[in-house]
Tab-separated table of C-alpha atoms and ligand atoms in Angstrom:
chain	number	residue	atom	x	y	z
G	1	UNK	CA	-5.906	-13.146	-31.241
G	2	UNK	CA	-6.807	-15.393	-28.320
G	3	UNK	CA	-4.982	-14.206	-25.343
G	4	UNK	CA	-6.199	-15.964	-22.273
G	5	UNK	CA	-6.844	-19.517	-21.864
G	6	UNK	CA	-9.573	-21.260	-19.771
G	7	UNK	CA	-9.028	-18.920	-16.740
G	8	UNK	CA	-11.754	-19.321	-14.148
G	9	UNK	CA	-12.027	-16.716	-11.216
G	10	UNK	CA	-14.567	-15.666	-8.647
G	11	UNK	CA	-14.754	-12.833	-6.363
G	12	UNK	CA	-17.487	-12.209	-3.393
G	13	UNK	CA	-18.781	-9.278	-2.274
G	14	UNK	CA	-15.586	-7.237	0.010
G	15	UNK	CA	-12.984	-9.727	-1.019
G	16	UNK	CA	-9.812	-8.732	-2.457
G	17	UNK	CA	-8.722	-11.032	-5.356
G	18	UNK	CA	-4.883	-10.132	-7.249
G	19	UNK	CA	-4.357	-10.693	-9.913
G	20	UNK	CA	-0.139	-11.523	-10.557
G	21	UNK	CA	2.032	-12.408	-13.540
G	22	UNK	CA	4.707	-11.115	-15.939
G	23	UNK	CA	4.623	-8.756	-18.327
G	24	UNK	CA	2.136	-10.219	-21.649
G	25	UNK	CA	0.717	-12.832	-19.215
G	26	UNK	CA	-3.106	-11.682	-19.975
G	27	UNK	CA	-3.938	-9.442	-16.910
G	28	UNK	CA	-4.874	-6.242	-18.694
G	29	UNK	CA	-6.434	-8.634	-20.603
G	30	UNK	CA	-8.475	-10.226	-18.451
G	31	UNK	CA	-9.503	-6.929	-16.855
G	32	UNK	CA	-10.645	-5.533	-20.317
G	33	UNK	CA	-12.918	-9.000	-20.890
G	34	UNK	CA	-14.811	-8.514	-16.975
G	35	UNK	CA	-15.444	-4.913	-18.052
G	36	UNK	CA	-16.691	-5.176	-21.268
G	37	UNK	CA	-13.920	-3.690	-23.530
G	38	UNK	CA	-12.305	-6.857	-25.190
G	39	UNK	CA	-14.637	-9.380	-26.291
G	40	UNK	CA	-14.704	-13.156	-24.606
G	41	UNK	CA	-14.675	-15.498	-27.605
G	42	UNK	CA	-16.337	-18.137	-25.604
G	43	UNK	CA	-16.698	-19.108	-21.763
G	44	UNK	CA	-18.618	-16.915	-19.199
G	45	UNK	CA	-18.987	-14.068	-16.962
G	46	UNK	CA	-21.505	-14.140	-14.043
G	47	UNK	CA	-22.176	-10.618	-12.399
G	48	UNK	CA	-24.309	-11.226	-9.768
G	49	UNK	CA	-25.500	-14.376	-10.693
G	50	UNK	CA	-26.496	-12.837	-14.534
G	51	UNK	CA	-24.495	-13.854	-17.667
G	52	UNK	CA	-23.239	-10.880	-19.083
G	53	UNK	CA	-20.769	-12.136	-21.182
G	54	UNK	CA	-21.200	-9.616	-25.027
G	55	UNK	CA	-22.459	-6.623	-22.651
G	56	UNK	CA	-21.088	-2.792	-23.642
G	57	UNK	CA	-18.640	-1.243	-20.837
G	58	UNK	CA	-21.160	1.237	-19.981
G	59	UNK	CA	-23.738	-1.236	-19.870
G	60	UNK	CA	-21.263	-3.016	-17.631
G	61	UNK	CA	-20.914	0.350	-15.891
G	62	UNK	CA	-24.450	0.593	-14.853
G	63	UNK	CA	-24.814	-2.995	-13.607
G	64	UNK	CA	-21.772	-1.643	-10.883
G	65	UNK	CA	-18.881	-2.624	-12.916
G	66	UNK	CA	-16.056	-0.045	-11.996
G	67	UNK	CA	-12.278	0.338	-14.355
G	68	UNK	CA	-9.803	1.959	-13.303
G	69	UNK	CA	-7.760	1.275	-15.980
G	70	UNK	CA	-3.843	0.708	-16.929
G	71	UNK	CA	-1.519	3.704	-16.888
G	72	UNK	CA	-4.611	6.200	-15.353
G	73	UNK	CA	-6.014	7.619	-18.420
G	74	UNK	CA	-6.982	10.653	-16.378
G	75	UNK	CA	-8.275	13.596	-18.934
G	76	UNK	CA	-6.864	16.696	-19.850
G	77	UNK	CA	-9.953	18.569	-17.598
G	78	UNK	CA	-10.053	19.652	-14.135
G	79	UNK	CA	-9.950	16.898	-11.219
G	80	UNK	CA	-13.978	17.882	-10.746
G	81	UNK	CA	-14.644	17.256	-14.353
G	82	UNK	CA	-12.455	13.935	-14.103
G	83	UNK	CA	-15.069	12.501	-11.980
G	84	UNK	CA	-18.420	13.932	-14.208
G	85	UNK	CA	-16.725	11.730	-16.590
G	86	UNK	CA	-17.311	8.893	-14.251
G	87	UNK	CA	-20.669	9.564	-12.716
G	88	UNK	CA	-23.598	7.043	-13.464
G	89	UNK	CA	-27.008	8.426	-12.514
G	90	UNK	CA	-29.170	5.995	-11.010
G	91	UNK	CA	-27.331	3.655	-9.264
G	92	UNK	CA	-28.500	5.368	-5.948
G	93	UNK	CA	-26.628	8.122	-5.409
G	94	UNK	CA	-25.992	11.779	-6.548
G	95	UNK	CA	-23.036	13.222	-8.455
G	96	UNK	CA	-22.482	15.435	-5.129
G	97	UNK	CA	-22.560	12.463	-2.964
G	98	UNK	CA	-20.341	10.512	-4.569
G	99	UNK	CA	-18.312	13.190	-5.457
G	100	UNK	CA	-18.055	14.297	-1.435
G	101	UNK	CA	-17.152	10.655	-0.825
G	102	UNK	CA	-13.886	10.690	-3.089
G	103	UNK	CA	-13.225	13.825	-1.241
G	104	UNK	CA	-13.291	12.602	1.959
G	105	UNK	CA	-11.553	9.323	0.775
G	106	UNK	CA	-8.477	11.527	-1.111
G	107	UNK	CA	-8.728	15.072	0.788
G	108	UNK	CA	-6.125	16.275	-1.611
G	109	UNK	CA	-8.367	15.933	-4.708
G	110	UNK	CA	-11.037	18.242	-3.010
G	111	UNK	CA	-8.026	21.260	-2.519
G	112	UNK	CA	-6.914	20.726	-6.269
G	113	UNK	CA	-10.795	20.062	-7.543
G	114	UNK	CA	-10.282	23.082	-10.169
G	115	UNK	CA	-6.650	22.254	-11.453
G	116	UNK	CA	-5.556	20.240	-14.084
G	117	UNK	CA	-5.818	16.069	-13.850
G	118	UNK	CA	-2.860	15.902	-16.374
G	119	UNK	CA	-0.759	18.360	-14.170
G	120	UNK	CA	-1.175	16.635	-10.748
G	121	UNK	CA	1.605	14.272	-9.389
G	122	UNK	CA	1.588	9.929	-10.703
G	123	UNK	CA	0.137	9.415	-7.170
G	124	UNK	CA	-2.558	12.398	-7.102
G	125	UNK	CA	-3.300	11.107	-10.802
G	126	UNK	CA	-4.129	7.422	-9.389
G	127	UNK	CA	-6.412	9.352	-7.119
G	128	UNK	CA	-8.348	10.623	-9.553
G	129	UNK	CA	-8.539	7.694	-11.929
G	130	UNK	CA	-9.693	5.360	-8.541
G	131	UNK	CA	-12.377	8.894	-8.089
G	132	UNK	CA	-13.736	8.238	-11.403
G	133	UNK	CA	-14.027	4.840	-11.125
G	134	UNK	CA	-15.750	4.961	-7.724
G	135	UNK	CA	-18.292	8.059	-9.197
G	136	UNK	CA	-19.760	4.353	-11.024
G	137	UNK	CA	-20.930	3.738	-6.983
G	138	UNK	CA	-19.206	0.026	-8.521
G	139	UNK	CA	-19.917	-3.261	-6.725
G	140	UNK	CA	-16.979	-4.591	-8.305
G	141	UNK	CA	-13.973	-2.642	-8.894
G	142	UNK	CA	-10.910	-3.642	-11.271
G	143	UNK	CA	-7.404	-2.016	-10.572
G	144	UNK	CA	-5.064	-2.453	-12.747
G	145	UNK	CA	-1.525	-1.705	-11.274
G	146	UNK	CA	-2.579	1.418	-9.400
G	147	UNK	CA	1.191	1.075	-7.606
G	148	UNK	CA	3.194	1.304	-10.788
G	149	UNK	CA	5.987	3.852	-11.041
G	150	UNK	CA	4.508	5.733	-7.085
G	151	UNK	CA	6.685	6.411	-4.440
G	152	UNK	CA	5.913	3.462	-1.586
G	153	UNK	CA	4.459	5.609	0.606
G	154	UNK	CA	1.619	6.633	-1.815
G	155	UNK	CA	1.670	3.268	-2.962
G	156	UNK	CA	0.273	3.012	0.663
G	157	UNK	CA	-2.142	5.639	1.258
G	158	UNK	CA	-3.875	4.285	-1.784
G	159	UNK	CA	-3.546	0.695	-0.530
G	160	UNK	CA	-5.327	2.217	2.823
G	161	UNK	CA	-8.165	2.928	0.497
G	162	UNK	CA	-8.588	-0.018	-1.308
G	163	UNK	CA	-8.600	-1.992	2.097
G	164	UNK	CA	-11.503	0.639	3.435
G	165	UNK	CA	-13.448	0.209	0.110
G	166	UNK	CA	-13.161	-3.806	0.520
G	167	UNK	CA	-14.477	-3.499	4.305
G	168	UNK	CA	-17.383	-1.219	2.814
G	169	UNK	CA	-18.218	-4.528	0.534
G	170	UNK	CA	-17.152	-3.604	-2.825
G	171	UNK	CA	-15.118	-6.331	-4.617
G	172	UNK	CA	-12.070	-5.909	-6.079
G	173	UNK	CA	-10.291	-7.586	-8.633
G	174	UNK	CA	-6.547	-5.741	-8.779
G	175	UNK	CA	-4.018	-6.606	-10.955
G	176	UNK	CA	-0.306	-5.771	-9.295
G	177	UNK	CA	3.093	-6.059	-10.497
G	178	UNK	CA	4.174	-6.269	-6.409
G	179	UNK	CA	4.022	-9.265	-5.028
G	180	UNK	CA	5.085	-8.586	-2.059
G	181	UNK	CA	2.111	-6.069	-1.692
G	182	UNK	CA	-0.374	-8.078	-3.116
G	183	UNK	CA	-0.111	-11.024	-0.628
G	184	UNK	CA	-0.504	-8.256	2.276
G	185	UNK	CA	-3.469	-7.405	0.890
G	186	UNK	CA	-4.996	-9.819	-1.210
G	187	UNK	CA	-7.393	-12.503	0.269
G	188	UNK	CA	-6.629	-14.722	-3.140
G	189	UNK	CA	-4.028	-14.468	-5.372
G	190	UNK	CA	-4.657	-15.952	-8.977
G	191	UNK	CA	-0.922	-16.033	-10.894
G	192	UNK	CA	-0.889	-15.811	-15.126
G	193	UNK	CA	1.791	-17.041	-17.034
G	194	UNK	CA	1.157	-16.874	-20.601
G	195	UNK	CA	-2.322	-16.264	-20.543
G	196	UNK	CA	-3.371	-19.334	-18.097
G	197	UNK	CA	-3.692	-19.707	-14.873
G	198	UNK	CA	-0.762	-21.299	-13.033
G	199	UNK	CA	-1.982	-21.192	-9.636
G	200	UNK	CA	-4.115	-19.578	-7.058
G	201	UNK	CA	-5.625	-19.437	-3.810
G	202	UNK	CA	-5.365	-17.838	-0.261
G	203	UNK	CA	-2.652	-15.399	-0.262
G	204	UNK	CA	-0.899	-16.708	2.511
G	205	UNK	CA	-1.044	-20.066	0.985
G	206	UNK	CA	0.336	-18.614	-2.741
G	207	UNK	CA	3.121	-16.727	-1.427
G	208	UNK	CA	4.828	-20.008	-0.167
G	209	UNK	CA	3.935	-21.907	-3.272
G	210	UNK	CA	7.473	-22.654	-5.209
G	211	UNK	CA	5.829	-21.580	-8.707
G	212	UNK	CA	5.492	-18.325	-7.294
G	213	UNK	CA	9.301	-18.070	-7.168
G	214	UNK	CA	9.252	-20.317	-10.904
G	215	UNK	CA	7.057	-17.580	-12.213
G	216	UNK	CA	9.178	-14.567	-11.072
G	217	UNK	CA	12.619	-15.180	-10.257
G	218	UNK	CA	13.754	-17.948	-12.570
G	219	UNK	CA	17.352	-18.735	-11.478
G	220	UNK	CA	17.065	-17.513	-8.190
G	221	UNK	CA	17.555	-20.157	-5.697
G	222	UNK	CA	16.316	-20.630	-2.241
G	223	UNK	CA	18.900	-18.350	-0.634
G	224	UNK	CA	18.146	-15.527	-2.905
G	225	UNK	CA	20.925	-15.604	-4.966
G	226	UNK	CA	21.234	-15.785	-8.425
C	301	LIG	N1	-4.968	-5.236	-28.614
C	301	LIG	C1	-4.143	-6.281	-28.698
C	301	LIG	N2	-3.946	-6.932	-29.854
C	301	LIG	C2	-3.124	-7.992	-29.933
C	301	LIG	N3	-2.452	-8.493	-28.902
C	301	LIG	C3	-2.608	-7.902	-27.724
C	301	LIG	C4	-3.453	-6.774	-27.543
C	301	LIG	N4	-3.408	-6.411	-26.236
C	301	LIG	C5	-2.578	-7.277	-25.653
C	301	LIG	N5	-2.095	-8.164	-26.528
C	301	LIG	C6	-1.180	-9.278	-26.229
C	301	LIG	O1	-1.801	-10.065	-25.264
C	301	LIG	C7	-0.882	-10.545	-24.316
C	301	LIG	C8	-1.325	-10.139	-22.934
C	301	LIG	O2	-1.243	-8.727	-22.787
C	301	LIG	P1	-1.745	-7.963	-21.511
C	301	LIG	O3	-1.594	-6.500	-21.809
C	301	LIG	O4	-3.080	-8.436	-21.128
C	301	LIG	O5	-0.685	-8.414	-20.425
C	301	LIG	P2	-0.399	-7.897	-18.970
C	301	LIG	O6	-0.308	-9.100	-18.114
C	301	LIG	O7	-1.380	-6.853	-18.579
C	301	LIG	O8	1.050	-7.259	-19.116
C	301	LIG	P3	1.711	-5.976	-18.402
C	301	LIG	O9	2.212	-6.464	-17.087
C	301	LIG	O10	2.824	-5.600	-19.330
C	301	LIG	O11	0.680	-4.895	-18.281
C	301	LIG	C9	0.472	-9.991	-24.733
C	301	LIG	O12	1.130	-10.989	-25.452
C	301	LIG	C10	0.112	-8.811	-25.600
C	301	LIG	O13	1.127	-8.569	-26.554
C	302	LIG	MG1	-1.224	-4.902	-18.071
């Protein structure tokens, strides 16, 4: 079934790009295309200037291609073993270097390294599904909805991180139910509605755009009431 429709999006090195849009609008969707685990029927995807549009996820992997995907995923294993899952050799660095780095990026993964993924709190699970993905050393990094169903204030210690792994040059594409949150951190916002693009650009340009409102609080009118 074709899902999305002539979507066109570009992300440079350390930006932050959201992705917004209601339930079924193609986000997940779109993530799964970049990353190689839903197929494009037809347009293109540029990594790094290469077409690598009908590439494998873990050929996508190893060009620096990082998914942390919808609802976590984490395995039944330790936290440790979470991220062996993730590591790609010879994209520069070691499994202990990388694995130091999520460590010193979530210090509570390192205490719990030897307990259970699937036992550890929505927020600590995030952790470790961000941990794996990052054990790829990715270039480009796809969230999708790393906030849903945490407690604000983890929302924001992992929002802290994503910021620090933008400002270290890693691109991020992130997909976020929040609006409000993804304008504060997003540098462009690209809304779906039913699998097409209905608008985008800078954030702070977006958020007063009166789609935005169209999109997500049909009936609600200027005052906020419905
Ligand atoms: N494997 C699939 N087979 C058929 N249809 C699918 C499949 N996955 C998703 N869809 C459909 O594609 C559309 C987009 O779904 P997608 O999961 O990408 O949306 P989303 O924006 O991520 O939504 P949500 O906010 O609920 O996560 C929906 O209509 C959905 O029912
Ligand atoms: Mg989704």
């Amino acid at each position: 079934m074709k899902v999305l429709h002539g979507i066109s999006l570009k992300v440079m090195p350390g930006e932050i790009v959201c992705l917004i849009g209601p339930n079924g609008a193609g986000k997940t969707t779109l993530l799964r295309t970049i990353s190689g685990l839903n197929r494009a029927t037809s347009g293109t995807i540029r990594f790094k200037g290469e077409d690598v549009v009908g590439l494998k996820p873990h050929q996508m992997v190893r060009r620096g291609v990082g998914h942390c995907p919808e609802g976590r995923r984490v395995f039944q294993l330790s936290v440790e073993e979470n991220l062996v899952t993730g590591y790609i050799a010879g994209r520069g660095k070691s499994f202990a270097e990388l694995r130091d780095q999520v460590y010193r990026l979530f210090p509570i993964l390192g205490e719990r390294r030897h307990q259970s993924a699937g036992r550890l709190s929505g927020g600590q699970q995030q952790m470790v599904a961000i941990g794996r993905a990052l054990m790829g050393s990715p270039e480009l990094l796809l969230l999708d909805e790393p906030s849903l169903g945490l407690a604000p204030i983890i929302i924001h210690q992992i929002f802290e991180i994503v910021l620090k792994l933008a400002e270290s040059g890693v691109s991020i594409i992130l997909v976020e139910q929040n609006i409000d949150l993804s304008f504060e951190v997003a540098d462009f916002v690209y809304a779906l509605e039913h699998g097409a693009l209905q608008c985008s650009g800078p954030a702070a340009k977006i958020a007063a755009d009166p789609r935005i409102k169209d999109i997500y609080l049909p009936g609600l009118d200027s005052h906020g009431a419905q």
